[in-house]
Amino acid sequence: MTATRQDIGSTTPDLVVEARGVRKSYGRIEVLKGIDFEVRSGQVACLIGPSGSGKSTFLRCMNHLEKLDGGRLDVLGRIVGYREKEGGRLQELHDRDASRQRQDIGMVFQQFNLFPHMSVLENIIEAPVHVKREARSEASEHARSLLQSVGLAGKEDAYPSQLSGGQQQRVAIARALAMRPQLMLFDEPTSALDPELVGDVLEVMRSLAASGMTMVVVTHEMGFAREVSDFTAFMDHGLLLEQGPPDQVLVNPQHPRTADFLSRVL
Ligand code: ADP
Ligand code: MG
């Protein structure tokens, strides 16, 4: 990965994610029950926990895709979903403004969600050209260098269906990076892949972490969490039950629910 500090953005605040008592309900079901969570610039945080514990919902909140029902969430120095007016009054954002806030946040999903009718290069330059109004030539040049950094130099004219799942996921990462995000969110990026394709994707994420990108990664890859994350947080039933250095949380968990979960996945 050859991403530079410049790619990542020079104005990243020190506290990139700051969640205080974050609550979210769907109908009568509360899926986030008061989450406190902090990620500093350049840190890699891994979120682990059983299916249905609220990991994806929490990531979606960070990416301005969900409105909170309680608490407060600041991402990249802005309150998710609101604008702070003079005197500290909060005003709800329109969808258009929310999507503008989302531009600095890259997201990679389990399903790669590439546009099937577009080439790899077109997939990568789509948002920079149409959302950020970058010149096509500049966006294409950036796309080529990103493709090289994810190990896919020369694949710009291929279509997604001609690539393996692991290659498609690396294109999806390059596509997210093309917007020069200051924060990258990954939601189980390797869960849909055949086992032999997982390693290349994790390798790209490892290099991205080493380049200084701030990352929140929902994953079941405990080896990755242990090796790459600055801290790992365990979620269960909408609560963040335990967090700390991965060597502590994954090896010597303090909460019985963490220990129980780990005994089933390791
Ligand atoms: P995880 O990613 O940890 O598996 P999710 O955040 O996807 O968990 O889901 C947490 C809970 O919220 C689950 O019980 C799920 O069924 C519920 N849920 C998620 N999204 C929605 C939605 N759009 N509408 C209703 N319930 C939802
Ligand atoms: Mg999920």
mmCIF file with all atom_site columns, N, CA, C and O and ligand atoms in Angstrom, residues 55-57 110 187-188 218, ligand 2:
data_model
loop_
_atom_site.group_PDB
_atom_site.id
_atom_site.type_symbol
_atom_site.label_atom_id
_atom_site.label_alt_id
_atom_site.label_comp_id
_atom_site.label_asym_id
_atom_site.label_entity_id
_atom_site.label_seq_id
_atom_site.pdbx_PDB_ins_code
_atom_site.Cartn_x
_atom_site.Cartn_y
_atom_site.Cartn_z
_atom_site.occupancy
_atom_site.B_iso_or_equiv
_atom_site.pdbx_formal_charge
_atom_site.auth_seq_id
_atom_site.auth_comp_id
_atom_site.auth_asym_id
_atom_site.auth_atom_id
_atom_site.pdbx_PDB_model_num
ATOM   1  N  N  . LYS A 1 55  ? -23.272 -4.640 15.798 1.00 0.00 ? 55  LYS A N  1
ATOM   2  C  CA . LYS A 1 55  ? -22.020 -4.142 15.223 1.00 0.00 ? 55  LYS A CA 1
ATOM   3  C  C  . LYS A 1 55  ? -22.267 -3.343 13.945 1.00 0.00 ? 55  LYS A C  1
ATOM   4  O  O  . LYS A 1 55  ? -21.770 -2.232 13.787 1.00 0.00 ? 55  LYS A O  1
ATOM   5  N  N  . SER A 1 56  ? -23.040 -3.920 13.018 1.00 0.00 ? 56  SER A N  1
ATOM   6  C  CA . SER A 1 56  ? -23.300 -3.220 11.753 1.00 0.00 ? 56  SER A CA 1
ATOM   7  C  C  . SER A 1 56  ? -24.087 -1.939 11.987 1.00 0.00 ? 56  SER A C  1
ATOM   8  O  O  . SER A 1 56  ? -23.822 -0.913 11.358 1.00 0.00 ? 56  SER A O  1
ATOM   9  N  N  . THR A 1 57  ? -25.045 -2.006 12.894 1.00 0.00 ? 57  THR A N  1
ATOM   10 C  CA . THR A 1 57  ? -25.846 -0.814 13.199 1.00 0.00 ? 57  THR A CA 1
ATOM   11 C  C  . THR A 1 57  ? -24.942 0.307  13.716 1.00 0.00 ? 57  THR A C  1
ATOM   12 O  O  . THR A 1 57  ? -25.080 1.472  13.315 1.00 0.00 ? 57  THR A O  1
ATOM   13 N  N  . GLN A 1 110 ? -19.452 -6.523 3.506  1.00 0.00 ? 110 GLN A N  1
ATOM   14 C  CA . GLN A 1 110 ? -19.238 -7.946 3.267  1.00 0.00 ? 110 GLN A CA 1
ATOM   15 C  C  . GLN A 1 110 ? -19.474 -8.277 1.785  1.00 0.00 ? 110 GLN A C  1
ATOM   16 O  O  . GLN A 1 110 ? -18.678 -8.954 1.151  1.00 0.00 ? 110 GLN A O  1
ATOM   17 N  N  . ASP A 1 187 ? -17.084 -3.628 7.365  1.00 0.00 ? 187 ASP A N  1
ATOM   18 C  CA . ASP A 1 187 ? -18.077 -4.491 8.001  1.00 0.00 ? 187 ASP A CA 1
ATOM   19 C  C  . ASP A 1 187 ? -17.912 -5.930 7.506  1.00 0.00 ? 187 ASP A C  1
ATOM   20 O  O  . ASP A 1 187 ? -18.399 -6.282 6.438  1.00 0.00 ? 187 ASP A O  1
ATOM   21 N  N  . GLU A 1 188 ? -17.219 -6.727 8.257  1.00 0.00 ? 188 GLU A N  1
ATOM   22 C  CA . GLU A 1 188 ? -16.939 -8.128 7.907  1.00 0.00 ? 188 GLU A CA 1
ATOM   23 C  C  . GLU A 1 188 ? -16.452 -8.273 6.464  1.00 0.00 ? 188 GLU A C  1
ATOM   24 O  O  . GLU A 1 188 ? -17.047 -9.011 5.671  1.00 0.00 ? 188 GLU A O  1
ATOM   25 N  N  . VAL A 1 218 ? -15.178 -4.372 11.751 1.00 0.00 ? 218 VAL A N  1
ATOM   26 C  CA . VAL A 1 218 ? -15.970 -5.467 12.318 1.00 0.00 ? 218 VAL A CA 1
ATOM   27 C  C  . VAL A 1 218 ? -15.460 -6.747 11.684 1.00 0.00 ? 218 VAL A C  1
ATOM   28 O  O  . VAL A 1 218 ? -15.433 -6.859 10.453 1.00 0.00 ? 218 VAL A O  1
HETATM 29 MG MG . MG  B 2 .   ? -23.348 -7.208 10.866 1.00 0.00 ? 2   MG  B MG 1
#
